[in-house]
Short mmCIF file of C-alpha atoms in Angstrom, two decimals:
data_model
loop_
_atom_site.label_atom_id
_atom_site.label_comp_id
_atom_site.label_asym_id
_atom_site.label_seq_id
_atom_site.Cartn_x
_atom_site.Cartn_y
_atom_site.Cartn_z
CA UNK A 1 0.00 0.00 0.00
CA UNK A 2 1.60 3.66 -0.97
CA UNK A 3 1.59 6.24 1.32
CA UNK A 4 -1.77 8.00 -0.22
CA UNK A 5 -3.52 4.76 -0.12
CA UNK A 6 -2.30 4.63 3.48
CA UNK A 7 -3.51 7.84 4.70
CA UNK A 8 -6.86 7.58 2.66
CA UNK A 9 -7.37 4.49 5.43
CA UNK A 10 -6.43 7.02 8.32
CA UNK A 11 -8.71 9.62 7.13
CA UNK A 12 -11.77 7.16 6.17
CA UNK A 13 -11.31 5.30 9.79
CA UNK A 14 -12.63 8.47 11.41
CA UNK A 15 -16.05 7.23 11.66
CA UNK A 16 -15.19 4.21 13.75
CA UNK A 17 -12.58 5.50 15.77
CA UNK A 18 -14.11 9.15 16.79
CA UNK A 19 -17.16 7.90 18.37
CA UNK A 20 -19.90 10.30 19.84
CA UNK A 21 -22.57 9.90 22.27
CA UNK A 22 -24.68 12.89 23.96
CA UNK A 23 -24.52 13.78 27.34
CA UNK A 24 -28.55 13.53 27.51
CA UNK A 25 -28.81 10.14 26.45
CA UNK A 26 -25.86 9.00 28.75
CA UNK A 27 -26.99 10.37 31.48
CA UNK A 28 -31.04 9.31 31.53
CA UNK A 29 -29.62 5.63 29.97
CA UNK A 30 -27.44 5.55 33.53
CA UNK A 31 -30.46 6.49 35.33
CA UNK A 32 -32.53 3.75 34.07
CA UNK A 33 -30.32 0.94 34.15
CA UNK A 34 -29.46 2.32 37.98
CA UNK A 35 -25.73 3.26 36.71
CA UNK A 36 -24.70 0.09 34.64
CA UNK A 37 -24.52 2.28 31.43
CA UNK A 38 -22.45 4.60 32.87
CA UNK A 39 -20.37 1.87 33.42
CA UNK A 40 -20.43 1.36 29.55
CA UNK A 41 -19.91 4.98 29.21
CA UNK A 42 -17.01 5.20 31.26
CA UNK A 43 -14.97 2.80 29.51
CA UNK A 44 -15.73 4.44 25.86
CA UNK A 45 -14.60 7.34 26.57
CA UNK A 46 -11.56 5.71 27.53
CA UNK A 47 -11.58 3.52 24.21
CA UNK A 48 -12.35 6.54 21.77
CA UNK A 49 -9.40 8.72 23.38
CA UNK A 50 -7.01 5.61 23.23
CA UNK A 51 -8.49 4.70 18.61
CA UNK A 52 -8.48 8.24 18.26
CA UNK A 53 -4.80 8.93 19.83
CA UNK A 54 -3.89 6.02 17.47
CA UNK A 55 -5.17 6.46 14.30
CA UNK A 56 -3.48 10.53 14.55
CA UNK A 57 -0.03 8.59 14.96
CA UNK A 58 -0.74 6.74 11.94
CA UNK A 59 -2.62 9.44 10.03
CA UNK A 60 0.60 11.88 10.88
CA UNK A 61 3.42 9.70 10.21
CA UNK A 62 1.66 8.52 6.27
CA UNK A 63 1.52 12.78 5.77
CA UNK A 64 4.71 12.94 6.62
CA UNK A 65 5.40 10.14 3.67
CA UNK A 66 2.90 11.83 1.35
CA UNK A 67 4.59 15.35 2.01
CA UNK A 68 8.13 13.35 1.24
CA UNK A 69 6.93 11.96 -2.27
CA UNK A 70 5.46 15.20 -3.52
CA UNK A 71 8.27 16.90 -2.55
CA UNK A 72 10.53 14.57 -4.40
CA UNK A 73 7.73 14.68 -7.43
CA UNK A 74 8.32 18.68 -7.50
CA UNK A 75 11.61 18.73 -7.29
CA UNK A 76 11.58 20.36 -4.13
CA UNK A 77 12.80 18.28 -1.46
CA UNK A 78 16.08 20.15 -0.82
CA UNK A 79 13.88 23.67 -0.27
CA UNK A 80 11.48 21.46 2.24
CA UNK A 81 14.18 19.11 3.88
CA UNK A 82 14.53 20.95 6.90
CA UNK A 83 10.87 21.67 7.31
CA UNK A 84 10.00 17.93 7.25
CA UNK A 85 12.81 17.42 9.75
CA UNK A 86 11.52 19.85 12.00
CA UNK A 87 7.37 18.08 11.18
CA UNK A 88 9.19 14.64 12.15
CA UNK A 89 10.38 16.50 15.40
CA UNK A 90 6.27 17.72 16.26
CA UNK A 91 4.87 14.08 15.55
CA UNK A 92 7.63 11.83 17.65
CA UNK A 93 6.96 14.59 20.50
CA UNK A 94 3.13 14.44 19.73
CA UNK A 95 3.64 10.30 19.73
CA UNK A 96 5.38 10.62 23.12
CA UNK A 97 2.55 12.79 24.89
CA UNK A 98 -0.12 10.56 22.89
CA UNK A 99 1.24 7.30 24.27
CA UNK A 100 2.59 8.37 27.96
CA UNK A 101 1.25 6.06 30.50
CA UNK A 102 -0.87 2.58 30.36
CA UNK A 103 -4.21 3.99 29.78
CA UNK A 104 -5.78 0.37 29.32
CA UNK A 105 -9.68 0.91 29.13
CA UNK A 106 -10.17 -2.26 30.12
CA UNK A 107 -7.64 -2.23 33.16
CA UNK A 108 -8.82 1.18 34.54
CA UNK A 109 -12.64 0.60 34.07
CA UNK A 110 -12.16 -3.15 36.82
CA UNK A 111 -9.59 -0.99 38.48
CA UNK A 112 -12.30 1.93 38.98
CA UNK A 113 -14.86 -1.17 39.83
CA UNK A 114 -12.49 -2.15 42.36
CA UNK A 115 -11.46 1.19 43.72
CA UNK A 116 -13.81 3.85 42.65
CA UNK A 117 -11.82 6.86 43.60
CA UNK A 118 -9.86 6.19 40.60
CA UNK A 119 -12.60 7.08 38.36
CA UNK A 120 -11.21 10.53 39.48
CA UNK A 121 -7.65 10.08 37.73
CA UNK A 122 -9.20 9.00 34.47
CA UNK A 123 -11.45 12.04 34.72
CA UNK A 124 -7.78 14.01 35.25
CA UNK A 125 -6.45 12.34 32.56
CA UNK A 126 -9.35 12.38 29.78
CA UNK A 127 -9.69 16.10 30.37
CA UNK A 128 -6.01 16.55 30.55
CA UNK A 129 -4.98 14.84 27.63
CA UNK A 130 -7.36 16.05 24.93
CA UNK A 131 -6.00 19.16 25.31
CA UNK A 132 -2.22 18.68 24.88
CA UNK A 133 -3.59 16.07 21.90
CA UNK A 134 -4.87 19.32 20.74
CA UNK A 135 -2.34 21.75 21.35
CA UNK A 136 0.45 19.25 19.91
CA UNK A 137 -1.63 18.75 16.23
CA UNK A 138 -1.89 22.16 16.18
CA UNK A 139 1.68 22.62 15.72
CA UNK A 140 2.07 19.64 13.55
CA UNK A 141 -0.49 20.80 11.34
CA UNK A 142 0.74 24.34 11.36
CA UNK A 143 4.12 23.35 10.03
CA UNK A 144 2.29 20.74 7.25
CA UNK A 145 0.33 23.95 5.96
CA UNK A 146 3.89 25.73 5.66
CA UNK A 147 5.31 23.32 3.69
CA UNK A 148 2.26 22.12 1.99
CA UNK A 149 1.77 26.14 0.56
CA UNK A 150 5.71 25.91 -0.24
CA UNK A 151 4.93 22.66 -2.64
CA UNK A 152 1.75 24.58 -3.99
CA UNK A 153 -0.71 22.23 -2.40
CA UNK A 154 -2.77 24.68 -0.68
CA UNK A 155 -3.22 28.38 -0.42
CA UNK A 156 -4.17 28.78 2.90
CA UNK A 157 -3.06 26.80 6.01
CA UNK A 158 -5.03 23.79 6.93
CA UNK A 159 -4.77 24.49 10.95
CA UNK A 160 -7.16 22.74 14.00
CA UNK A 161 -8.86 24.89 16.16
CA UNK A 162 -8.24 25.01 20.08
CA UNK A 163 -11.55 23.25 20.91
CA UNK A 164 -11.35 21.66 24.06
CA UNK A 165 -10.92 24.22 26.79
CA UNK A 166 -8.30 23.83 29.78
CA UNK A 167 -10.05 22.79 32.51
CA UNK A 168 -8.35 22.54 35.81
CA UNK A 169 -8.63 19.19 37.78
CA UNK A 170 -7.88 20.46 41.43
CA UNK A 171 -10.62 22.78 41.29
CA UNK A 172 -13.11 19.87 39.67
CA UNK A 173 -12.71 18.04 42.27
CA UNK A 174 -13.14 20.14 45.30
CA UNK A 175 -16.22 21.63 43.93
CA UNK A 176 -17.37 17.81 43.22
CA UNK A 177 -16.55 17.08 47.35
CA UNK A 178 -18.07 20.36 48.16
CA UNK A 179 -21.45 19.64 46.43
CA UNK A 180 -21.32 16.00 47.72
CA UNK A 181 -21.00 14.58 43.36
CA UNK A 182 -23.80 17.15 42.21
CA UNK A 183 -20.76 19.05 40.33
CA UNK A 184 -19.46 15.56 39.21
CA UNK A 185 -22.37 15.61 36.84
CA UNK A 186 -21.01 18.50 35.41
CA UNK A 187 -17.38 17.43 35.06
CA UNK A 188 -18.92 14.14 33.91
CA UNK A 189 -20.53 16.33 30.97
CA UNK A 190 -17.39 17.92 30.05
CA UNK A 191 -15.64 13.92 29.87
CA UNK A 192 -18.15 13.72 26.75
CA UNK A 193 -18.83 16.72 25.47
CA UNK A 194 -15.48 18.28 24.75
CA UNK A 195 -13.57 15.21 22.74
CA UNK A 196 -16.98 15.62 20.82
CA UNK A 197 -16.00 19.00 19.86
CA UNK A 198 -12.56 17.72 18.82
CA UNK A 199 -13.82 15.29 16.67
CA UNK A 200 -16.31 17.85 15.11
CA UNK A 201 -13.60 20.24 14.58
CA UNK A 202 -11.17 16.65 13.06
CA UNK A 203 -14.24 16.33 10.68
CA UNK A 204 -13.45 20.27 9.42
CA UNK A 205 -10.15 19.75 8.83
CA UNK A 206 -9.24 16.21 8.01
CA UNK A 207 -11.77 16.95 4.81
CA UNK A 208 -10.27 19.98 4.09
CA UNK A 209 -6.31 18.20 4.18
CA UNK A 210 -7.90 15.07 1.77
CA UNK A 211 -9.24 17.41 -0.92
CA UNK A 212 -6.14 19.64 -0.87
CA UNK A 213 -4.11 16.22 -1.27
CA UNK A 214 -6.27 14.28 -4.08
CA UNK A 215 -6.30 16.85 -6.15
CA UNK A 216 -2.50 18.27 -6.08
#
């Protein structure tokens, strides 16, 4: 499979990996089945951040390929060298913060069932990590644009949107204690509805990236 074919995969495997749910129907569906739903709920949101995570590396390092052939095609890969160096650089460090830690859905969900104060830590870490996800393909897909414009690909730079706001655990938690889990529903809102965003805002520009691509 060439690189194209390779990313077409990345960008078409979007619908399965970037799965949605509303906070409305998780949250009556919990109700009813007296909180074995959320449960269910708990470890997608796990699953979706972990296929997600993944199919960026992948989707990332086949652009990087793409980026290398056209170059090559245009005669241009001396003039773009060190700007591919430099996109290699943002996707191993975007790998790195991607991958840090086990996040296992399946070992944190029995380990929450087990202990339930850890539910708190994967709340830390799903808000937590969405955002530097964010932050880090930003700046990969910043310096793509540059050298995509410099190979004539596009005209204006394909670049995510900051999405998912920063939302600061210590204070998420002490207002859940403090209102004895009535602000947990809230924080428990945020868990779904800001990857949501993200993947709205993937949907924007992952289209965007395959149309400038298939028809340079």
């Amino acid at each position: 499979m060439d690189s194209m074919m390779a990313l077409d995969v990345d960008l078409r495997q979007r619908e399965a990996t970037d799965w949605q749910t509303t906070f409305i129907s998780a949250f009556l569906l919990t109700i009813i089945t007296c909180g074995i739903y959320g449960i269910y709920i708990l470890y997608k949101l796990m699953d979706r951040r972990l296929q997600h995570f993944e199919r960026l590396v992948s989707l990332r390092e086949h652009l990087i390929e793409v980026l290398r052939e056209k170059a090559a095609a245009a005669g241009k890969t001396a003039e773009v060298e060190e700007d591919l160096s430099q996109l290699e650089g943002l996707h191993l460090e975007a790998t790195a913060r991607d991958r840090a830690g086990e996040k296992s859905p399946v070992l944190w969900l029995v380990l929450t069932i087990v202990f339930s104060l850890v539910v708190y830590y994967i709340y830390y870490f799903l808000n937590d990590d969405f955002r530097a996800h964010e932050a880090n393909e930003q700046q990969f897909m910043a310096k793509a644009s540059d050298i995509m414009t410099k190979l004539g690909i596009v005209q204006q730079p394909i670049t995510p949107s900051m999405v998912v706001p920063e939302r600061t655990f210590v204070k998420y938690l002490l207002l859940t204690i403090f209102t004895c889990g009535i602000y947990g529903i809230y924080w428990w809102y945020t868990l779904i509805t800001d990857p949501n965003l993200h993947f709205d805002n993937h949907a924007t520009w992952e289209t965007q990236l395959s149309t400038a691509l298939s028809s340079s």
